Coordinates of N, CA and C in Angstrom, one line a residue:
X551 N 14.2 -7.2 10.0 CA 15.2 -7.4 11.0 C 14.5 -8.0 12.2
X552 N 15.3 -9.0 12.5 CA 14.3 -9.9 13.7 C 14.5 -8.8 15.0
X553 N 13.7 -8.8 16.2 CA 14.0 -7.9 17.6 C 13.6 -6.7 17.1
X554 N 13.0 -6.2 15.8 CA 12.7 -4.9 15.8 C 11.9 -4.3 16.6
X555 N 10.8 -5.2 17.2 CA 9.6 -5.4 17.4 C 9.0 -6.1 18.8
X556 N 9.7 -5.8 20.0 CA 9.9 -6.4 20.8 C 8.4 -6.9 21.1
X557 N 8.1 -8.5 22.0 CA 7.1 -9.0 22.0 C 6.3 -9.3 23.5
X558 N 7.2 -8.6 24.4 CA 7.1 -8.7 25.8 C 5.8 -8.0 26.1
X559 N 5.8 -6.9 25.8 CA 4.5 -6.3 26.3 C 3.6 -5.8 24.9
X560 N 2.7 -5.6 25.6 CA 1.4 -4.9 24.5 C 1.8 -3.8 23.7
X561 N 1.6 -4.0 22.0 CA 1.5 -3.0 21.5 C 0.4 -2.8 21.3
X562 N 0.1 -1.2 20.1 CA -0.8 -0.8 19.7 C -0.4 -0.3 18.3
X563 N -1.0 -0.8 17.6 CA -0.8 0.4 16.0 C -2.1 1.4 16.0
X564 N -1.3 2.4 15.3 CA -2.3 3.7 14.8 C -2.0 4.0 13.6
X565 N -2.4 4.5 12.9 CA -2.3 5.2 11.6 C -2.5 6.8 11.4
X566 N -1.8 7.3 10.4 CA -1.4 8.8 10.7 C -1.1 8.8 9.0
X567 N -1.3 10.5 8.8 CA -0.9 10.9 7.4 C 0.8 10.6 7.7
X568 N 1.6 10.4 6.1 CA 2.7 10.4 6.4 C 3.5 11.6 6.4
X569 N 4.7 11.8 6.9 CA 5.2 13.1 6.4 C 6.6 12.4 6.9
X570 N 7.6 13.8 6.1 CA 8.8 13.8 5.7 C 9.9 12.7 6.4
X571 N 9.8 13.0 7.8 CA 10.6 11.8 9.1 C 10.2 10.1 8.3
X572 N 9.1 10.2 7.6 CA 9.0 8.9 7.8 C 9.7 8.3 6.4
X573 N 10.1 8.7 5.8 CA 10.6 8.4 4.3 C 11.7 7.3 4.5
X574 N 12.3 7.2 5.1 CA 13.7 6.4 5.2 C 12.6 5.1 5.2
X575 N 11.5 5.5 6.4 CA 11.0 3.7 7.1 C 9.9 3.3 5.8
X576 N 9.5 4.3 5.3 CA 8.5 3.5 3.8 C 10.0 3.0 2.7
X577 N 10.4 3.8 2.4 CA 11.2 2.9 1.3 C 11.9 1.8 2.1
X578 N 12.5 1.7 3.1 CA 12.6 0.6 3.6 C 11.9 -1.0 3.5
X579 N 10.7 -0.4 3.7 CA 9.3 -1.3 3.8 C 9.2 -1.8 2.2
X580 N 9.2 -0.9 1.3 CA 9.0 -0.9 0.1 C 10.1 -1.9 -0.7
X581 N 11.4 -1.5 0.2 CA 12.8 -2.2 -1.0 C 12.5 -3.5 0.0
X582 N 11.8 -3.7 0.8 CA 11.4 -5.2 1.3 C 10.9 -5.9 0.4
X583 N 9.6 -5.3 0.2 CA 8.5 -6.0 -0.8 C 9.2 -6.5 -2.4
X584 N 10.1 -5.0 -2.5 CA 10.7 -5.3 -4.2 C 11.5 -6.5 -4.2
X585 N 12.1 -6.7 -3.0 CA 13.5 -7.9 -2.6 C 12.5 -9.2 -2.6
X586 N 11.6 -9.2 -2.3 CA 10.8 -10.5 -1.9 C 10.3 -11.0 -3.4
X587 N 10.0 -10.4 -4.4 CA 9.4 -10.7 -5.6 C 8.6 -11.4 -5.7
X588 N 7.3 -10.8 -4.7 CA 5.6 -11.7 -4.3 C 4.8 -10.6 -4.7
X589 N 5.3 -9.3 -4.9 CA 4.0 -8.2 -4.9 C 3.9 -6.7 -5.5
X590 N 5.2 -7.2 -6.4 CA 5.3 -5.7 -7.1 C 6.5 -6.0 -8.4
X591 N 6.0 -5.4 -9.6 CA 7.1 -5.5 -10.8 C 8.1 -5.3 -10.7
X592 N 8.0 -3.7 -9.7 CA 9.0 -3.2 -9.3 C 10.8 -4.0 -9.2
X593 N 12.1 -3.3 -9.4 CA 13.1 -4.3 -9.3 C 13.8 -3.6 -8.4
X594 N 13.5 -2.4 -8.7 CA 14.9 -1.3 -8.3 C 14.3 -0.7 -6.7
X595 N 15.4 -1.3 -5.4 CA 15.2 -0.3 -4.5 C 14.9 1.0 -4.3
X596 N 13.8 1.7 -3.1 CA 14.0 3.2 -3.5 C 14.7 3.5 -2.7
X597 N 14.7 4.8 -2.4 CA 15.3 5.6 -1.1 C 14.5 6.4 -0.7
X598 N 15.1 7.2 0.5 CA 14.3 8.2 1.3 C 13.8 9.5 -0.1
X599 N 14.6 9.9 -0.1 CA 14.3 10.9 -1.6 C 13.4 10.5 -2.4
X600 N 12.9 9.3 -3.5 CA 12.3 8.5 -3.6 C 10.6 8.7 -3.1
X601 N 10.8 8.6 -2.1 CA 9.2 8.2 -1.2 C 9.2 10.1 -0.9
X602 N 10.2 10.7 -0.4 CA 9.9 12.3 -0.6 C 9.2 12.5 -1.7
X603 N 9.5 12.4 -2.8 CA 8.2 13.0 -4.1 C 7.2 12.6 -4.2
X604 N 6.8 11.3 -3.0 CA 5.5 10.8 -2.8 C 4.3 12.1 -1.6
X605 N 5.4 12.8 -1.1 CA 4.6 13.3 0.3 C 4.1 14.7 -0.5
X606 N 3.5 15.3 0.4 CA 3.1 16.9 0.0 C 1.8 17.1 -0.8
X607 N 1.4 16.0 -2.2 CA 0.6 16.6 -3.1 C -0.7 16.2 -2.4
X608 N -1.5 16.1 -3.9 CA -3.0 15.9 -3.6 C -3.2 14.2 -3.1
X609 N -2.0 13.3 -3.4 CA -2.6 11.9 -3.2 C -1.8 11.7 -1.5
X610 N -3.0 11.0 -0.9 CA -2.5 10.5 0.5 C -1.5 9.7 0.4
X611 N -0.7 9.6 1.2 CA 0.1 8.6 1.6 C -0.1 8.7 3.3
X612 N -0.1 7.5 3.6 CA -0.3 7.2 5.4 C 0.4 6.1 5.5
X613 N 0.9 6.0 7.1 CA 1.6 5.3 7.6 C 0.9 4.5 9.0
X614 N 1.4 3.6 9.5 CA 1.0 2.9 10.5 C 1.9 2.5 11.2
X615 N 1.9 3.1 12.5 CA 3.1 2.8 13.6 C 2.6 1.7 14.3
X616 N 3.8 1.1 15.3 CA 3.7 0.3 16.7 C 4.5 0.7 17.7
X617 N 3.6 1.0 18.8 CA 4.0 1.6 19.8 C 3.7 0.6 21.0
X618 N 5.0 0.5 22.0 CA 4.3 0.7 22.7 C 4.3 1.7 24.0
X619 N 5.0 2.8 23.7 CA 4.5 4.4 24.8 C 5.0 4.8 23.3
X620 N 4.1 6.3 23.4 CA 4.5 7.3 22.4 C 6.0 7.9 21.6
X621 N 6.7 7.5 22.5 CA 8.3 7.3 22.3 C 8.8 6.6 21.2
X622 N 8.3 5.5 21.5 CA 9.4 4.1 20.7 C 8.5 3.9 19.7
X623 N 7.5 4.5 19.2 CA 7.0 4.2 17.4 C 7.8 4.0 16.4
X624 N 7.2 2.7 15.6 CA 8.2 2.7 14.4 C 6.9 2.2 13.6
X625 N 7.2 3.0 12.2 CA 6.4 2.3 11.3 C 6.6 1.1 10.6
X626 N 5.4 0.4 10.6 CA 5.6 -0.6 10.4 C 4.8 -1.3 8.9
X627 N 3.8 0.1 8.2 CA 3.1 -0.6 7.1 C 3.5 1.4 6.9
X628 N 2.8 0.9 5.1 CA 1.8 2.4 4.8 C 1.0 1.7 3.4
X629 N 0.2 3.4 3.3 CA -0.2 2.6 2.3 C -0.1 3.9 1.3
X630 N 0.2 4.1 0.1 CA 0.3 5.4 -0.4 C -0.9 5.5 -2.0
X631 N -0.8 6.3 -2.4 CA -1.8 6.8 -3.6 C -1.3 7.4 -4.6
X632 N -1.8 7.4 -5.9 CA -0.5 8.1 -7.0 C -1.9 8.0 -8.4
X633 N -1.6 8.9 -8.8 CA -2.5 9.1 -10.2 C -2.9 7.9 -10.7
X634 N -4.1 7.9 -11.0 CA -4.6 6.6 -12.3 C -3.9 6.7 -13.3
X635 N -4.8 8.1 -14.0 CA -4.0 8.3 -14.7 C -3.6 10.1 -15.4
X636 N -3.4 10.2 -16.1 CA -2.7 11.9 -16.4 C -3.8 12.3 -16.9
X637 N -4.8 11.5 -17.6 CA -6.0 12.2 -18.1 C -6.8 13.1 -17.3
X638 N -7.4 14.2 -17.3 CA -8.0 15.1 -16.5 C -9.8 14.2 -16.3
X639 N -10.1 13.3 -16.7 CA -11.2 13.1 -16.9 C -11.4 11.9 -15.9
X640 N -10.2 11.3 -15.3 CA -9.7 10.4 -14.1 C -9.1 11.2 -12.9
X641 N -9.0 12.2 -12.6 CA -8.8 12.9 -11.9 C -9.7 12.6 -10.3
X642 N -10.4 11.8 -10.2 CA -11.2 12.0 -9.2 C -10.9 10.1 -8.8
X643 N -10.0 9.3 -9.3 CA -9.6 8.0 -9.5 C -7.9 7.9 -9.2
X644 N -7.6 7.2 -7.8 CA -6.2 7.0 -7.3 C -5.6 5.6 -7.6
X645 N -5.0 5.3 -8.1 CA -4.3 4.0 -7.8 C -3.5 4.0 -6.4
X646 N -3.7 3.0 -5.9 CA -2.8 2.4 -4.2 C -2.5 1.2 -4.4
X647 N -1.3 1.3 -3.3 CA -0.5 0.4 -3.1 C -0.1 0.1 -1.6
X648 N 0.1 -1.2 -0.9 CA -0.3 -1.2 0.8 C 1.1 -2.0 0.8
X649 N 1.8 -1.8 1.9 CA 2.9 -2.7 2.3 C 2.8 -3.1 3.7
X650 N 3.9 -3.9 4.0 CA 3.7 -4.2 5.6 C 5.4 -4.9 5.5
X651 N 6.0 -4.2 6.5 CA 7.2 -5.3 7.5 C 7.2 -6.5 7.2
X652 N 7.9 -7.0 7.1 CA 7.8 -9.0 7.4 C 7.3 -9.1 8.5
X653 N 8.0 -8.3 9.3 CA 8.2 -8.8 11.1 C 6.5 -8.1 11.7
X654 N 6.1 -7.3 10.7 CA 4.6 -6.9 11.2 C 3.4 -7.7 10.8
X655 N 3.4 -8.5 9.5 CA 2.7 -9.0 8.9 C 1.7 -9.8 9.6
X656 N 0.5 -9.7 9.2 CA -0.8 -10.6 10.1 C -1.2 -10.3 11.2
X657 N -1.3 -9.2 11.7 CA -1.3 -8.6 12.7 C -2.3 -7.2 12.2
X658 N -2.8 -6.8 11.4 CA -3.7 -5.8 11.4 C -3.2 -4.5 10.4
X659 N -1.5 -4.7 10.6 CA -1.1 -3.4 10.1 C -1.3 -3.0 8.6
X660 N -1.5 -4.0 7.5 CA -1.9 -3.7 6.3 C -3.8 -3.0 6.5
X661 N -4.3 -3.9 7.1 CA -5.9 -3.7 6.9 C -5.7 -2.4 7.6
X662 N -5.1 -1.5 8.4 CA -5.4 -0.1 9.2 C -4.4 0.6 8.2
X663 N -3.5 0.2 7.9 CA -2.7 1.6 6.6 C -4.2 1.3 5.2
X664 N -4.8 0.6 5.1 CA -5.6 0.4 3.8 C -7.1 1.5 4.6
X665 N -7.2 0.9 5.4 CA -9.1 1.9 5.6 C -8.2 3.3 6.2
X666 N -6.9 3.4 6.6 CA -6.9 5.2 6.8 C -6.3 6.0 5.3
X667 N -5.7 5.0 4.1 CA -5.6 5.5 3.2 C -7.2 5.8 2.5
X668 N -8.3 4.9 3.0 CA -9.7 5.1 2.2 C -10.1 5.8 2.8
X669 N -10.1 6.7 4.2 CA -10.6 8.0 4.6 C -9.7 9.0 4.1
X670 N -8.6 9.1 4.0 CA -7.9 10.0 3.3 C -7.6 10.4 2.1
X671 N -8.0 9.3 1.3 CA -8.8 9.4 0.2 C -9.8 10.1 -0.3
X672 N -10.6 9.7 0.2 CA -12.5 10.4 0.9 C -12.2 11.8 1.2
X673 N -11.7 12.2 1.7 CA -11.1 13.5 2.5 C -11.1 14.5 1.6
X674 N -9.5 13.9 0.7 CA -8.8 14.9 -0.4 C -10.1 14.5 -1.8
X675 N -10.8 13.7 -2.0 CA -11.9 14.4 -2.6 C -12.1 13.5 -4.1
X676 N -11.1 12.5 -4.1 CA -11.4 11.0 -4.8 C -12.6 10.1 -5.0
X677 N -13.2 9.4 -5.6 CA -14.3 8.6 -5.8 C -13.9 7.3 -6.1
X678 N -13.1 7.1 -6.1 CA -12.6 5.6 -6.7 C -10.9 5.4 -6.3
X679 N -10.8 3.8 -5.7 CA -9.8 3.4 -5.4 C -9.6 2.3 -6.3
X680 N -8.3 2.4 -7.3 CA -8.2 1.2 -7.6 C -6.6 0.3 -7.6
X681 N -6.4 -0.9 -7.9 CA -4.8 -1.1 -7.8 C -4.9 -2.2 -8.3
X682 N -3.7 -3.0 -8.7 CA -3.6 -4.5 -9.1 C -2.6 -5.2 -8.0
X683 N -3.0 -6.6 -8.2 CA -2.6 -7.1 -7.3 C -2.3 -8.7 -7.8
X684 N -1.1 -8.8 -7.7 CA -0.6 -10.2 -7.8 C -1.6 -11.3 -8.1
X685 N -2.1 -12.3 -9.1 CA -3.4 -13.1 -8.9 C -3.2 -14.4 -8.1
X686 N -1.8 -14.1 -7.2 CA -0.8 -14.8 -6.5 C -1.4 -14.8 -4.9
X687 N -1.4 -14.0 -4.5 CA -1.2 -12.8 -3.2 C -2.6 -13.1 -2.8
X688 N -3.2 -14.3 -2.5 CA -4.3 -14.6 -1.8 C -5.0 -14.0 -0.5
X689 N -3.8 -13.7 0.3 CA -3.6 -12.9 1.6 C -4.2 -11.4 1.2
X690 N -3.5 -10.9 0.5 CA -3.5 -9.3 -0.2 C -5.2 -9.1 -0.6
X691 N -5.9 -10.4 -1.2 CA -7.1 -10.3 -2.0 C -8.2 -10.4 -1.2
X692 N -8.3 -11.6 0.1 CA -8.5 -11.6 1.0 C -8.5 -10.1 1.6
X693 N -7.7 -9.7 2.6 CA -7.8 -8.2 3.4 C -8.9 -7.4 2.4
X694 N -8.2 -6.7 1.2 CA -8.8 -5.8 0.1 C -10.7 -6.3 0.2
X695 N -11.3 -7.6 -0.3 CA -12.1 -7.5 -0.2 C -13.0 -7.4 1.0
X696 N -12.6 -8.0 1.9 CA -13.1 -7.6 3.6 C -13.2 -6.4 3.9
X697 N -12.6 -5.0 3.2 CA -12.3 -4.1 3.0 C -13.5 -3.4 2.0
X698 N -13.9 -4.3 1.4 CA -15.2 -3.5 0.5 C -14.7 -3.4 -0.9
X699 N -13.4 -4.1 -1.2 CA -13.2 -4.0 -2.7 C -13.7 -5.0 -3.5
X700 N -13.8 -4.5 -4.9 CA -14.4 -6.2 -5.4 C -13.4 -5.6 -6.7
X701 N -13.1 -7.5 -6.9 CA -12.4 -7.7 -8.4 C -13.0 -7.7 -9.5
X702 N -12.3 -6.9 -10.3 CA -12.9 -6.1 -11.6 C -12.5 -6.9 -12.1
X703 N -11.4 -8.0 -12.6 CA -11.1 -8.7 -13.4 C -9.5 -8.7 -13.3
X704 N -8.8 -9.9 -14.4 CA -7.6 -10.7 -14.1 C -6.6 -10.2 -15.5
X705 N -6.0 -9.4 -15.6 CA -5.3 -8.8 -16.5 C -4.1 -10.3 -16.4
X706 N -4.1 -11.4 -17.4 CA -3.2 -12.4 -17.7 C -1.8 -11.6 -18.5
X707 N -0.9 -12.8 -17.8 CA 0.3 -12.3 -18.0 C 0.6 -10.5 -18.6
X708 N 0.6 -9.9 -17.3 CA 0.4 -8.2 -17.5 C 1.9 -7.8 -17.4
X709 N 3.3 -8.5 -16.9 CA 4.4 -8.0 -17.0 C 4.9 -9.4 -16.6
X710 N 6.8 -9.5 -16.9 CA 7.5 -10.3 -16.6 C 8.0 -9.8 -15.2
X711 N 8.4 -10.6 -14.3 CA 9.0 -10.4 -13.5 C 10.3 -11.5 -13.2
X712 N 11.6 -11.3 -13.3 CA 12.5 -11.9 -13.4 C 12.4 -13.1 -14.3
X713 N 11.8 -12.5 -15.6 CA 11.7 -13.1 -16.6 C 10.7 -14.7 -17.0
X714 N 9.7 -14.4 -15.6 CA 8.2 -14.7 -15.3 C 7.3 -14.2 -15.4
X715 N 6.3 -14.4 -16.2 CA 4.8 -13.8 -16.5 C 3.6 -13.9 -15.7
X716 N 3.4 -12.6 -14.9 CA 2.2 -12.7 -13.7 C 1.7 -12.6 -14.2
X717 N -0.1 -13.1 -13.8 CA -1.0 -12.2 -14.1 C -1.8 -11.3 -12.5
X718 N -2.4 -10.1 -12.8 CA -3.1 -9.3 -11.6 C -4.1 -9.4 -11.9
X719 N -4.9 -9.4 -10.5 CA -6.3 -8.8 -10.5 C -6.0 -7.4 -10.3
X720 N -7.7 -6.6 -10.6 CA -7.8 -5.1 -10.4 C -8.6 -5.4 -9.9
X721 N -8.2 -4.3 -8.7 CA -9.7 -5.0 -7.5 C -10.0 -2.7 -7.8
X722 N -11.0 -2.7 -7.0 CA -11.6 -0.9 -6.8 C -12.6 -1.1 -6.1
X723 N -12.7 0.2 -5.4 CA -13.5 0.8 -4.1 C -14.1 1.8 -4.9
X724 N -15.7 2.1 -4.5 CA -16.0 3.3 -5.0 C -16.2 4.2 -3.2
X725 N -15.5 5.2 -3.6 CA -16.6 6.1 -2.5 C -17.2 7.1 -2.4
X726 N -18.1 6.3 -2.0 CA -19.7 7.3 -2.4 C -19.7 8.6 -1.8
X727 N -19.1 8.7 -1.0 CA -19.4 10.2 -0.2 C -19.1 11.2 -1.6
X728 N -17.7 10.5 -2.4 CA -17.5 11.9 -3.8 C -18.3 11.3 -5.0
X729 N -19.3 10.9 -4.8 CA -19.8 10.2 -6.1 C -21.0 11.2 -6.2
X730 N -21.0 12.3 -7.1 CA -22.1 13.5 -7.2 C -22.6 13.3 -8.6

């Protein structure tokens, strides 16, 4: 939405765990990304309910506001975390996923929802970040490795998307602080 984001004076973004208030503004953010068909298989919009069975557990999800007085914050990115996979022997290994606004984009807010999802990560007791990513999304691949990730490799044509065949990279982070 154009004017969401007024440009007259200075903002600031911060990043924060997410919680429940903020559900409407991540799937929001989210059914952006699905609508754009640049950066997720995804087809189907979520909703606030939706991004609720994302909050609460063991995997972070964090958000990234713009403010400019403590009042008028609105989020503008997040980045969230979700099982690798169900095997107990990956348990210590998250898959993420980072979004951003249109109207926020290039401006910092993806790289600050990505490094407060990788302390919060770190925190709850993880060793490895990993995700795929469009072999498209040069922008996306760029941030992530300036970020400390490196690409593991290019899974060719890994899904159709409106009846086009992407292929992703798998990029991952290790973090050493849980690496024992």
């Amino acid at each position: 939405m154009p004017g969401r984001f007024p440009s007259s004076r200075p903002s600031t973004l911060r990043a924060r765990a997410a919680r429940a208030a903020d559900a409407e503004a991540i799937a929001r953010i989210y059914s952006e990304g699905i609508a754009e068909r640049r950066s997720t298989f995804e087809t189907r919009p979520r909703t606030a309910a939706d991004v609720q069975a994302w909050l609460g557990g063991r995997h972070p999800v964090v958000v990234v506001e713009r403010a400019e007085t403590e009042a008028d914050a609105q989020v503008v990115a997040f980045a969230s975390s979700a099982p690798y996979s169900p095997r107990a022997c990956y348990a210590g290994v998250a898959d993420f996923s980072v979004y951003v606004d249109s109207q926020a984009r290039g401006q910092g807010a993806g790289r600050l929802a990505v490094e407060a999802l990788v302390a919060a990560a770190t925190a709850a007791g993880f060793h490895k970040l990993t995700s795929r990513v469009f072999a498209t999304n040069a922008v996306s691949r760029r941030m992530l490795a300036g970020l400390g990730f490196r690409e593991v490799g290019v899974h060719l044509k890994h899904a159709p998307l409106d009846g086009v065949w992407h292929d992703v990279v798998t990029v991952e982070r290790l973090l050493p602080e849980n690496l024992r």
